[in-house]
XYZ file of C-alpha atoms in Angstrom:
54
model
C 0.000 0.000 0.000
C 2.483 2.533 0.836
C 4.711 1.534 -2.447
C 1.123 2.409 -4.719
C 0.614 5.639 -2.899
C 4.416 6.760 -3.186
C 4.325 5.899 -7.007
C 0.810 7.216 -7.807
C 1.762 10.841 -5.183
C 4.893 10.834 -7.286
C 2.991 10.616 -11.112
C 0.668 13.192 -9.698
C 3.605 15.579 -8.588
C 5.110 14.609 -12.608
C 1.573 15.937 -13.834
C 1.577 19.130 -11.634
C 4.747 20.384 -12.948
C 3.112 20.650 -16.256
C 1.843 23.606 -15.212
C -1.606 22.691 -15.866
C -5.105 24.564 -15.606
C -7.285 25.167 -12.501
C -9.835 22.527 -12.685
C -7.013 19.880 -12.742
C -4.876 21.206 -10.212
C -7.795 21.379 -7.953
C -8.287 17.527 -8.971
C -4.615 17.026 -8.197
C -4.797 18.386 -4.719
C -7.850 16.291 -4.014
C -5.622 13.161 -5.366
C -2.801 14.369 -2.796
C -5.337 14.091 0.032
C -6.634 10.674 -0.974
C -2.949 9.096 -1.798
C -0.788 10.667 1.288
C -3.684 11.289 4.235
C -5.661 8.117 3.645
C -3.159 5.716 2.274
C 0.065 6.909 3.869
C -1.198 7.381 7.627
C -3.273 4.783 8.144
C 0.409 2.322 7.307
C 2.230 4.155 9.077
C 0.305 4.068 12.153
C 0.089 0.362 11.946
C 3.631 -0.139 11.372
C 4.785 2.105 14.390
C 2.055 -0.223 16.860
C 3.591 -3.112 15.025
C 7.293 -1.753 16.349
C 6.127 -0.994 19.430
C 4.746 -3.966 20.422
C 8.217 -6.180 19.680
């Protein structure tokens, strides 16, 4: 999970540098959210009680 949110946070960063218009950067921003907030935390959290606990 965290290597398809890396990959897909890093094609979206690729896309932004295009420079491209409003409507998709807003869509891009939205993407951000999704791929590091829902799919990056929710790992990390896991892995950190998974640490912990050994």
């Amino acid at each position: 999970m965290i290597t398809s949110a890396m990959i897909i946070t890093g094609l979206l960063g690729l896309l932004m540098a295009t420079y491209p218009p409003l409507w998709v950067m807003l869509c891009i921003q939205i993407a951000f959210a999704i791929t590091t907030i829902l799919m990056l935390w929710s790992v990390s959290i896991k892995s950190c009680i998974v640490a912990w606990r050994s």
